[in-house]
Amino acid sequence: MGSLRAKVIRYILFFVVLAGTVYFLYVVRDVVLSFLIGGLVAYFLYRPVRFFENRGLKRVWAIAAVYLVFLGSIATILWFAIPDLAKQLGDVGEMFPAYADQAQRIAEQMDGVNLPGKLDAIVQENTAKIEDYLYKGLKGFVSGVYIFLSKILIVIFAPILAFYILKDWEEIRDAFLKILSPSIRSDLTLIATDIDRVLVEFFKGHMLVLFIVGILTGVAALIIGIKFALLIGIIAGITNLIPYFGPFLGGIPAVALAFSQSSKSAIYMTLSILVIQQLESNIITPKIIGDRLGMHPLLIVFALLAGGKILGIWGMLFAVPITAALKIILSFAYLKLIEQ
């Protein structure tokens, strides 16, 4: 009876401590988020650091070398791209007043048109819906900018935290593994190794697809003769972070900018984007990402749709790697079950 009471007390204490820990982590969630982002940065930089370390540099200097290479690459890209990009953004900004006036004139003309009762009601209803949609979109954008600025310290501290995590990577890993029993430690190491391989392959493949789509779209705009080819290519590459659906999202501003020059340019740009999208979704992405992850294209599409339904844009961004990791975990769990 005494042993049972002691066991119950231990379980109660365990759950009280667990609940207190979860609550504490929730209170300091911004700090936890900083460490998570720092850990993610450290994860992606670990291999480059090992590359320099294998060539004779000490860990601290290897980390410094990776940071310098990264910052130097960003600075070089900005040095060459920013002037032209800024000019193109300025030109696009100068176009807005003229198109706003044109839209206002069209709206005034529409107000003067006498439509049949039901048709007029339909037009008014859909116009109100469009205005509401634009208002909500603008409000969401402003809110997103505010949230980003409020979290700017997290972005600043992430590289600093990543430095210390990279410096003691093996010690942190071993300290965590020592908490677990030998059998769980062995299983977790196997699962983590497979997930690590999948995530690295996904990241490399996704960056390659992003680069290819951005280049193809920018070159297509340049050949057609659209003024903002660099801007169009960058937008196409960034929106392609969302697999399969990215080219359509990036195509909207591309076609709009093409239409500002002529309807013929807009038609050519639309056809180019459709061709690039077909190449990307049917050849490039399945070949580069699907084959590397060992996932059927239908599973990738299902993961994207489910991720978008659950978490919106962020769900679509992380749906594929999370699904690939879950596939590994479930496969491992299934093999463990049938072995018993």
JSON list of C-alpha atoms in Angstrom, two decimals, residues 96-295:
[
{"chain": "A", "resi": 96, "resn": "PHE", "atom": "CA", "xyz": [0.18, 53.26, -59.52]},
{"chain": "A", "resi": 97, "resn": "PRO", "atom": "CA", "xyz": [-1.33, 56.79, -59.60]},
{"chain": "A", "resi": 98, "resn": "ALA", "atom": "CA", "xyz": [-2.17, 56.52, -63.31]},
{"chain": "A", "resi": 99, "resn": "TYR", "atom": "CA", "xyz": [-3.80, 53.12, -62.88]},
{"chain": "A", "resi": 100, "resn": "ALA", "atom": "CA", "xyz": [-5.63, 54.29, -59.78]},
{"chain": "A", "resi": 101, "resn": "ASP", "atom": "CA", "xyz": [-7.10, 57.19, -61.77]},
{"chain": "A", "resi": 102, "resn": "GLN", "atom": "CA", "xyz": [-8.02, 54.81, -64.59]},
{"chain": "A", "resi": 103, "resn": "ALA", "atom": "CA", "xyz": [-9.72, 52.44, -62.13]},
{"chain": "A", "resi": 104, "resn": "GLN", "atom": "CA", "xyz": [-11.59, 55.40, -60.61]},
{"chain": "A", "resi": 105, "resn": "ARG", "atom": "CA", "xyz": [-12.85, 56.48, -64.04]},
{"chain": "A", "resi": 106, "resn": "ILE", "atom": "CA", "xyz": [-14.00, 52.94, -64.84]},
{"chain": "A", "resi": 107, "resn": "ALA", "atom": "CA", "xyz": [-15.80, 52.77, -61.48]},
{"chain": "A", "resi": 108, "resn": "GLU", "atom": "CA", "xyz": [-17.54, 56.10, -62.17]},
{"chain": "A", "resi": 109, "resn": "GLN", "atom": "CA", "xyz": [-18.59, 54.87, -65.60]},
{"chain": "A", "resi": 110, "resn": "MET", "atom": "CA", "xyz": [-19.96, 51.67, -64.09]},
{"chain": "A", "resi": 111, "resn": "ASP", "atom": "CA", "xyz": [-21.94, 53.70, -61.56]},
{"chain": "A", "resi": 112, "resn": "GLY", "atom": "CA", "xyz": [-23.57, 55.58, -64.43]},
{"chain": "A", "resi": 113, "resn": "VAL", "atom": "CA", "xyz": [-24.69, 52.44, -66.22]},
{"chain": "A", "resi": 114, "resn": "ASN", "atom": "CA", "xyz": [-28.32, 51.49, -65.63]},
{"chain": "A", "resi": 115, "resn": "LEU", "atom": "CA", "xyz": [-28.54, 47.72, -65.24]},
{"chain": "A", "resi": 116, "resn": "PRO", "atom": "CA", "xyz": [-31.63, 45.56, -64.72]},
{"chain": "A", "resi": 117, "resn": "GLY", "atom": "CA", "xyz": [-32.67, 45.30, -61.07]},
{"chain": "A", "resi": 118, "resn": "LYS", "atom": "CA", "xyz": [-31.34, 41.83, -60.25]},
{"chain": "A", "resi": 119, "resn": "LEU", "atom": "CA", "xyz": [-28.16, 42.25, -62.32]},
{"chain": "A", "resi": 120, "resn": "ASP", "atom": "CA", "xyz": [-27.44, 45.58, -60.63]},
{"chain": "A", "resi": 121, "resn": "ALA", "atom": "CA", "xyz": [-27.90, 43.93, -57.22]},
{"chain": "A", "resi": 122, "resn": "ILE", "atom": "CA", "xyz": [-25.48, 41.16, -58.19]},
{"chain": "A", "resi": 123, "resn": "VAL", "atom": "CA", "xyz": [-22.86, 43.70, -59.36]},
{"chain": "A", "resi": 124, "resn": "GLN", "atom": "CA", "xyz": [-23.23, 45.76, -56.17]},
{"chain": "A", "resi": 125, "resn": "GLU", "atom": "CA", "xyz": [-23.00, 42.67, -53.98]},
{"chain": "A", "resi": 126, "resn": "ASN", "atom": "CA", "xyz": [-19.84, 41.37, -55.67]},
{"chain": "A", "resi": 127, "resn": "THR", "atom": "CA", "xyz": [-18.28, 44.84, -55.68]},
{"chain": "A", "resi": 128, "resn": "ALA", "atom": "CA", "xyz": [-18.83, 45.03, -51.94]},
{"chain": "A", "resi": 129, "resn": "LYS", "atom": "CA", "xyz": [-17.28, 41.57, -51.54]},
{"chain": "A", "resi": 130, "resn": "ILE", "atom": "CA", "xyz": [-14.21, 42.61, -53.54]},
{"chain": "A", "resi": 131, "resn": "GLU", "atom": "CA", "xyz": [-13.81, 45.79, -51.47]},
{"chain": "A", "resi": 132, "resn": "ASP", "atom": "CA", "xyz": [-14.13, 43.76, -48.27]},
{"chain": "A", "resi": 133, "resn": "TYR", "atom": "CA", "xyz": [-11.59, 41.22, -49.54]},
{"chain": "A", "resi": 134, "resn": "LEU", "atom": "CA", "xyz": [-9.09, 43.97, -50.43]},
{"chain": "A", "resi": 135, "resn": "TYR", "atom": "CA", "xyz": [-9.62, 45.64, -47.05]},
{"chain": "A", "resi": 136, "resn": "LYS", "atom": "CA", "xyz": [-9.03, 42.38, -45.18]},
{"chain": "A", "resi": 137, "resn": "GLY", "atom": "CA", "xyz": [-5.97, 41.63, -47.33]},
{"chain": "A", "resi": 138, "resn": "LEU", "atom": "CA", "xyz": [-4.46, 45.07, -46.64]},
{"chain": "A", "resi": 139, "resn": "LYS", "atom": "CA", "xyz": [-5.28, 44.78, -42.94]},
{"chain": "A", "resi": 140, "resn": "GLY", "atom": "CA", "xyz": [-3.65, 41.34, -42.80]},
{"chain": "A", "resi": 141, "resn": "PHE", "atom": "CA", "xyz": [-0.55, 42.65, -44.59]},
{"chain": "A", "resi": 142, "resn": "VAL", "atom": "CA", "xyz": [-0.17, 45.59, -42.20]},
{"chain": "A", "resi": 143, "resn": "SER", "atom": "CA", "xyz": [-0.73, 43.26, -39.24]},
{"chain": "A", "resi": 144, "resn": "GLY", "atom": "CA", "xyz": [1.91, 40.88, -40.62]},
{"chain": "A", "resi": 145, "resn": "VAL", "atom": "CA", "xyz": [4.43, 43.72, -40.99]},
{"chain": "A", "resi": 146, "resn": "TYR", "atom": "CA", "xyz": [3.72, 44.83, -37.41]},
{"chain": "A", "resi": 147, "resn": "ILE", "atom": "CA", "xyz": [4.18, 41.29, -36.08]},
{"chain": "A", "resi": 148, "resn": "PHE", "atom": "CA", "xyz": [7.45, 40.94, -38.02]},
{"chain": "A", "resi": 149, "resn": "LEU", "atom": "CA", "xyz": [8.78, 44.24, -36.64]},
{"chain": "A", "resi": 150, "resn": "SER", "atom": "CA", "xyz": [7.76, 43.23, -33.13]},
{"chain": "A", "resi": 151, "resn": "LYS", "atom": "CA", "xyz": [9.78, 40.02, -33.55]},
{"chain": "A", "resi": 152, "resn": "ILE", "atom": "CA", "xyz": [12.81, 41.73, -35.08]},
{"chain": "A", "resi": 153, "resn": "LEU", "atom": "CA", "xyz": [14.92, 41.05, -31.96]},
{"chain": "A", "resi": 154, "resn": "ILE", "atom": "CA", "xyz": [14.37, 37.33, -32.52]},
{"chain": "A", "resi": 155, "resn": "VAL", "atom": "CA", "xyz": [15.86, 37.67, -36.01]},
{"chain": "A", "resi": 156, "resn": "ILE", "atom": "CA", "xyz": [18.81, 39.66, -34.61]},
{"chain": "A", "resi": 157, "resn": "PHE", "atom": "CA", "xyz": [19.57, 37.21, -31.80]},
{"chain": "A", "resi": 158, "resn": "ALA", "atom": "CA", "xyz": [19.13, 34.05, -33.93]},
{"chain": "A", "resi": 159, "resn": "PRO", "atom": "CA", "xyz": [22.63, 34.16, -35.54]},
{"chain": "A", "resi": 160, "resn": "ILE", "atom": "CA", "xyz": [24.21, 34.86, -32.13]},
{"chain": "A", "resi": 161, "resn": "LEU", "atom": "CA", "xyz": [22.43, 31.89, -30.55]},
{"chain": "A", "resi": 162, "resn": "ALA", "atom": "CA", "xyz": [23.29, 29.78, -33.60]},
{"chain": "A", "resi": 163, "resn": "PHE", "atom": "CA", "xyz": [26.98, 30.59, -33.06]},
{"chain": "A", "resi": 164, "resn": "TYR", "atom": "CA", "xyz": [26.96, 29.20, -29.51]},
{"chain": "A", "resi": 165, "resn": "ILE", "atom": "CA", "xyz": [24.87, 26.18, -30.52]},
{"chain": "A", "resi": 166, "resn": "LEU", "atom": "CA", "xyz": [27.29, 25.38, -33.37]},
{"chain": "A", "resi": 167, "resn": "LYS", "atom": "CA", "xyz": [30.29, 25.86, -31.08]},
{"chain": "A", "resi": 168, "resn": "ASP", "atom": "CA", "xyz": [29.04, 23.16, -28.68]},
{"chain": "A", "resi": 169, "resn": "TRP", "atom": "CA", "xyz": [26.90, 21.12, -31.10]},
{"chain": "A", "resi": 170, "resn": "GLU", "atom": "CA", "xyz": [28.21, 17.67, -30.14]},
{"chain": "A", "resi": 171, "resn": "GLU", "atom": "CA", "xyz": [28.10, 18.42, -26.40]},
{"chain": "A", "resi": 172, "resn": "ILE", "atom": "CA", "xyz": [24.46, 19.61, -26.61]},
{"chain": "A", "resi": 173, "resn": "ARG", "atom": "CA", "xyz": [23.49, 16.53, -28.67]},
{"chain": "A", "resi": 174, "resn": "ASP", "atom": "CA", "xyz": [25.22, 14.09, -26.31]},
{"chain": "A", "resi": 175, "resn": "ALA", "atom": "CA", "xyz": [23.75, 15.76, -23.20]},
{"chain": "A", "resi": 176, "resn": "PHE", "atom": "CA", "xyz": [20.25, 15.32, -24.64]},
{"chain": "A", "resi": 177, "resn": "LEU", "atom": "CA", "xyz": [20.86, 11.70, -25.64]},
{"chain": "A", "resi": 178, "resn": "LYS", "atom": "CA", "xyz": [22.20, 10.80, -22.17]},
{"chain": "A", "resi": 179, "resn": "ILE", "atom": "CA", "xyz": [18.76, 11.57, -20.71]},
{"chain": "A", "resi": 180, "resn": "LEU", "atom": "CA", "xyz": [17.29, 8.66, -22.70]},
{"chain": "A", "resi": 181, "resn": "SER", "atom": "CA", "xyz": [17.68, 4.92, -22.20]},
{"chain": "A", "resi": 182, "resn": "PRO", "atom": "CA", "xyz": [20.16, 3.11, -24.49]},
{"chain": "A", "resi": 183, "resn": "SER", "atom": "CA", "xyz": [17.43, 1.44, -26.59]},
{"chain": "A", "resi": 184, "resn": "ILE", "atom": "CA", "xyz": [15.47, 4.68, -27.10]},
{"chain": "A", "resi": 185, "resn": "ARG", "atom": "CA", "xyz": [18.75, 6.51, -27.78]},
{"chain": "A", "resi": 186, "resn": "SER", "atom": "CA", "xyz": [19.63, 4.05, -30.54]},
{"chain": "A", "resi": 187, "resn": "ASP", "atom": "CA", "xyz": [16.17, 4.23, -32.17]},
{"chain": "A", "resi": 188, "resn": "LEU", "atom": "CA", "xyz": [16.07, 8.03, -31.96]},
{"chain": "A", "resi": 189, "resn": "THR", "atom": "CA", "xyz": [19.51, 8.28, -33.54]},
{"chain": "A", "resi": 190, "resn": "LEU", "atom": "CA", "xyz": [18.39, 6.13, -36.49]},
{"chain": "A", "resi": 191, "resn": "ILE", "atom": "CA", "xyz": [15.19, 8.15, -36.98]},
{"chain": "A", "resi": 192, "resn": "ALA", "atom": "CA", "xyz": [17.03, 11.48, -36.65]},
{"chain": "A", "resi": 193, "resn": "THR", "atom": "CA", "xyz": [19.62, 10.39, -39.20]},
{"chain": "A", "resi": 194, "resn": "ASP", "atom": "CA", "xyz": [16.94, 9.50, -41.77]},
{"chain": "A", "resi": 195, "resn": "ILE", "atom": "CA", "xyz": [14.98, 12.71, -41.12]},
{"chain": "A", "resi": 196, "resn": "ASP", "atom": "CA", "xyz": [18.18, 14.74, -41.38]},
{"chain": "A", "resi": 197, "resn": "ARG", "atom": "CA", "xyz": [18.94, 13.18, -44.76]},
{"chain": "A", "resi": 198, "resn": "VAL", "atom": "CA", "xyz": [15.40, 13.91, -46.02]},
{"chain": "A", "resi": 199, "resn": "LEU", "atom": "CA", "xyz": [15.43, 17.53, -44.80]},
{"chain": "A", "resi": 200, "resn": "VAL", "atom": "CA", "xyz": [18.80, 18.24, -46.38]},
{"chain": "A", "resi": 201, "resn": "GLU", "atom": "CA", "xyz": [17.69, 16.72, -49.69]},
{"chain": "A", "resi": 202, "resn": "PHE", "atom": "CA", "xyz": [14.43, 18.71, -49.56]},
{"chain": "A", "resi": 203, "resn": "PHE", "atom": "CA", "xyz": [16.23, 21.98, -48.83]},
{"chain": "A", "resi": 204, "resn": "LYS", "atom": "CA", "xyz": [18.81, 21.50, -51.58]},
{"chain": "A", "resi": 205, "resn": "GLY", "atom": "CA", "xyz": [16.18, 20.39, -54.08]},
{"chain": "A", "resi": 206, "resn": "HIS", "atom": "CA", "xyz": [13.79, 23.21, -53.20]},
{"chain": "A", "resi": 207, "resn": "MET", "atom": "CA", "xyz": [16.47, 25.88, -53.53]},
{"chain": "A", "resi": 208, "resn": "LEU", "atom": "CA", "xyz": [17.45, 24.45, -56.92]},
{"chain": "A", "resi": 209, "resn": "VAL", "atom": "CA", "xyz": [13.82, 24.47, -58.14]},
{"chain": "A", "resi": 210, "resn": "LEU", "atom": "CA", "xyz": [13.34, 28.02, -56.83]},
{"chain": "A", "resi": 211, "resn": "PHE", "atom": "CA", "xyz": [16.44, 29.20, -58.68]},
{"chain": "A", "resi": 212, "resn": "ILE", "atom": "CA", "xyz": [15.46, 27.47, -61.94]},
{"chain": "A", "resi": 213, "resn": "VAL", "atom": "CA", "xyz": [11.89, 28.85, -61.93]},
{"chain": "A", "resi": 214, "resn": "GLY", "atom": "CA", "xyz": [13.09, 32.37, -61.09]},
{"chain": "A", "resi": 215, "resn": "ILE", "atom": "CA", "xyz": [15.65, 32.32, -63.91]},
{"chain": "A", "resi": 216, "resn": "LEU", "atom": "CA", "xyz": [13.20, 30.87, -66.46]},
{"chain": "A", "resi": 217, "resn": "THR", "atom": "CA", "xyz": [10.49, 33.40, -65.60]},
{"chain": "A", "resi": 218, "resn": "GLY", "atom": "CA", "xyz": [12.87, 36.34, -65.62]},
{"chain": "A", "resi": 219, "resn": "VAL", "atom": "CA", "xyz": [14.41, 35.29, -68.95]},
{"chain": "A", "resi": 220, "resn": "ALA", "atom": "CA", "xyz": [10.92, 34.81, -70.46]},
{"chain": "A", "resi": 221, "resn": "ALA", "atom": "CA", "xyz": [9.94, 38.34, -69.37]},
{"chain": "A", "resi": 222, "resn": "LEU", "atom": "CA", "xyz": [13.20, 39.70, -70.81]},
{"chain": "A", "resi": 223, "resn": "ILE", "atom": "CA", "xyz": [12.66, 37.98, -74.17]},
{"chain": "A", "resi": 224, "resn": "ILE", "atom": "CA", "xyz": [9.06, 39.23, -74.35]},
{"chain": "A", "resi": 225, "resn": "GLY", "atom": "CA", "xyz": [10.33, 42.74, -73.68]},
{"chain": "A", "resi": 226, "resn": "ILE", "atom": "CA", "xyz": [8.74, 43.46, -70.29]},
{"chain": "A", "resi": 227, "resn": "LYS", "atom": "CA", "xyz": [10.55, 46.23, -68.42]},
{"chain": "A", "resi": 228, "resn": "PHE", "atom": "CA", "xyz": [10.58, 44.61, -64.99]},
{"chain": "A", "resi": 229, "resn": "ALA", "atom": "CA", "xyz": [12.20, 41.26, -65.82]},
{"chain": "A", "resi": 230, "resn": "LEU", "atom": "CA", "xyz": [14.46, 41.18, -62.72]},
{"chain": "A", "resi": 231, "resn": "LEU", "atom": "CA", "xyz": [11.56, 41.97, -60.37]},
{"chain": "A", "resi": 232, "resn": "ILE", "atom": "CA", "xyz": [9.33, 39.39, -62.07]},
{"chain": "A", "resi": 233, "resn": "GLY", "atom": "CA", "xyz": [12.03, 36.72, -61.79]},
{"chain": "A", "resi": 234, "resn": "ILE", "atom": "CA", "xyz": [12.61, 37.42, -58.07]},
{"chain": "A", "resi": 235, "resn": "ILE", "atom": "CA", "xyz": [8.87, 37.33, -57.30]},
{"chain": "A", "resi": 236, "resn": "ALA", "atom": "CA", "xyz": [8.49, 34.07, -59.24]},
{"chain": "A", "resi": 237, "resn": "GLY", "atom": "CA", "xyz": [11.40, 32.51, -57.35]},
{"chain": "A", "resi": 238, "resn": "ILE", "atom": "CA", "xyz": [10.13, 33.60, -53.92]},
{"chain": "A", "resi": 239, "resn": "THR", "atom": "CA", "xyz": [6.54, 32.50, -54.52]},
{"chain": "A", "resi": 240, "resn": "ASN", "atom": "CA", "xyz": [7.85, 29.16, -55.73]},
{"chain": "A", "resi": 241, "resn": "LEU", "atom": "CA", "xyz": [8.65, 28.39, -52.09]},
{"chain": "A", "resi": 242, "resn": "ILE", "atom": "CA", "xyz": [5.10, 27.01, -52.26]},
{"chain": "A", "resi": 243, "resn": "PRO", "atom": "CA", "xyz": [5.48, 23.93, -54.50]},
{"chain": "A", "resi": 244, "resn": "TYR", "atom": "CA", "xyz": [3.06, 23.40, -57.40]},
{"chain": "A", "resi": 245, "resn": "PHE", "atom": "CA", "xyz": [0.98, 26.53, -56.62]},
{"chain": "A", "resi": 246, "resn": "GLY", "atom": "CA", "xyz": [3.89, 28.98, -56.51]},
{"chain": "A", "resi": 247, "resn": "PRO", "atom": "CA", "xyz": [4.09, 29.68, -60.26]},
{"chain": "A", "resi": 248, "resn": "PHE", "atom": "CA", "xyz": [0.43, 30.74, -60.32]},
{"chain": "A", "resi": 249, "resn": "LEU", "atom": "CA", "xyz": [0.93, 33.10, -57.37]},
{"chain": "A", "resi": 250, "resn": "GLY", "atom": "CA", "xyz": [4.05, 34.57, -58.94]},
{"chain": "A", "resi": 251, "resn": "GLY", "atom": "CA", "xyz": [2.31, 34.79, -62.29]},
{"chain": "A", "resi": 252, "resn": "ILE", "atom": "CA", "xyz": [-0.32, 37.29, -61.10]},
{"chain": "A", "resi": 253, "resn": "PRO", "atom": "CA", "xyz": [2.05, 40.28, -60.72]},
{"chain": "A", "resi": 254, "resn": "ALA", "atom": "CA", "xyz": [4.02, 39.17, -63.81]},
{"chain": "A", "resi": 255, "resn": "VAL", "atom": "CA", "xyz": [0.92, 39.24, -66.03]},
{"chain": "A", "resi": 256, "resn": "ALA", "atom": "CA", "xyz": [-0.26, 42.50, -64.43]},
{"chain": "A", "resi": 257, "resn": "LEU", "atom": "CA", "xyz": [3.06, 44.19, -65.18]},
{"chain": "A", "resi": 258, "resn": "ALA", "atom": "CA", "xyz": [3.03, 42.79, -68.71]},
{"chain": "A", "resi": 259, "resn": "PHE", "atom": "CA", "xyz": [-0.53, 44.04, -69.23]},
{"chain": "A", "resi": 260, "resn": "SER", "atom": "CA", "xyz": [0.61, 47.54, -68.21]},
{"chain": "A", "resi": 261, "resn": "GLN", "atom": "CA", "xyz": [2.64, 47.58, -71.44]},
{"chain": "A", "resi": 262, "resn": "SER", "atom": "CA", "xyz": [0.24, 45.80, -73.79]},
{"chain": "A", "resi": 263, "resn": "SER", "atom": "CA", "xyz": [-2.34, 43.04, -73.92]},
{"chain": "A", "resi": 264, "resn": "LYS", "atom": "CA", "xyz": [-0.09, 41.17, -76.36]},
{"chain": "A", "resi": 265, "resn": "SER", "atom": "CA", "xyz": [2.74, 41.11, -73.79]},
{"chain": "A", "resi": 266, "resn": "ALA", "atom": "CA", "xyz": [0.28, 39.90, -71.15]},
{"chain": "A", "resi": 267, "resn": "ILE", "atom": "CA", "xyz": [-0.82, 37.01, -73.39]},
{"chain": "A", "resi": 268, "resn": "TYR", "atom": "CA", "xyz": [2.78, 36.00, -74.11]},
{"chain": "A", "resi": 269, "resn": "MET", "atom": "CA", "xyz": [3.68, 36.25, -70.40]},
{"chain": "A", "resi": 270, "resn": "THR", "atom": "CA", "xyz": [0.66, 34.12, -69.45]},
{"chain": "A", "resi": 271, "resn": "LEU", "atom": "CA", "xyz": [1.63, 31.44, -71.98]},
{"chain": "A", "resi": 272, "resn": "SER", "atom": "CA", "xyz": [5.23, 31.50, -70.73]},
{"chain": "A", "resi": 273, "resn": "ILE", "atom": "CA", "xyz": [4.14, 31.06, -67.12]},
{"chain": "A", "resi": 274, "resn": "LEU", "atom": "CA", "xyz": [1.84, 28.18, -68.08]},
{"chain": "A", "resi": 275, "resn": "VAL", "atom": "CA", "xyz": [4.72, 26.44, -69.89]},
{"chain": "A", "resi": 276, "resn": "ILE", "atom": "CA", "xyz": [7.11, 27.03, -66.96]},
{"chain": "A", "resi": 277, "resn": "GLN", "atom": "CA", "xyz": [4.47, 25.80, -64.52]},
{"chain": "A", "resi": 278, "resn": "GLN", "atom": "CA", "xyz": [3.99, 22.61, -66.51]},
{"chain": "A", "resi": 279, "resn": "LEU", "atom": "CA", "xyz": [7.74, 22.05, -66.65]},
{"chain": "A", "resi": 280, "resn": "GLU", "atom": "CA", "xyz": [8.09, 22.77, -62.92]},
{"chain": "A", "resi": 281, "resn": "SER", "atom": "CA", "xyz": [5.17, 20.66, -61.69]},
{"chain": "A", "resi": 282, "resn": "ASN", "atom": "CA", "xyz": [5.53, 17.70, -64.08]},
{"chain": "A", "resi": 283, "resn": "ILE", "atom": "CA", "xyz": [9.28, 17.44, -64.62]},
{"chain": "A", "resi": 284, "resn": "ILE", "atom": "CA", "xyz": [11.44, 19.68, -62.43]},
{"chain": "A", "resi": 285, "resn": "THR", "atom": "CA", "xyz": [9.83, 19.36, -58.98]},
{"chain": "A", "resi": 286, "resn": "PRO", "atom": "CA", "xyz": [8.90, 15.63, -59.13]},
{"chain": "A", "resi": 287, "resn": "LYS", "atom": "CA", "xyz": [12.35, 14.79, -60.46]},
{"chain": "A", "resi": 288, "resn": "ILE", "atom": "CA", "xyz": [14.37, 16.97, -58.08]},
{"chain": "A", "resi": 289, "resn": "ILE", "atom": "CA", "xyz": [12.23, 16.81, -54.90]},
{"chain": "A", "resi": 290, "resn": "GLY", "atom": "CA", "xyz": [9.89, 13.83, -55.26]},
{"chain": "A", "resi": 291, "resn": "ASP", "atom": "CA", "xyz": [12.67, 11.40, -56.17]},
{"chain": "A", "resi": 292, "resn": "ARG", "atom": "CA", "xyz": [14.96, 12.69, -53.43]},
{"chain": "A", "resi": 293, "resn": "LEU", "atom": "CA", "xyz": [12.28, 12.33, -50.74]},
{"chain": "A", "resi": 294, "resn": "GLY", "atom": "CA", "xyz": [10.88, 9.05, -52.02]},
{"chain": "A", "resi": 295, "resn": "MET", "atom": "CA", "xyz": [7.36, 10.53, -52.06]}
]
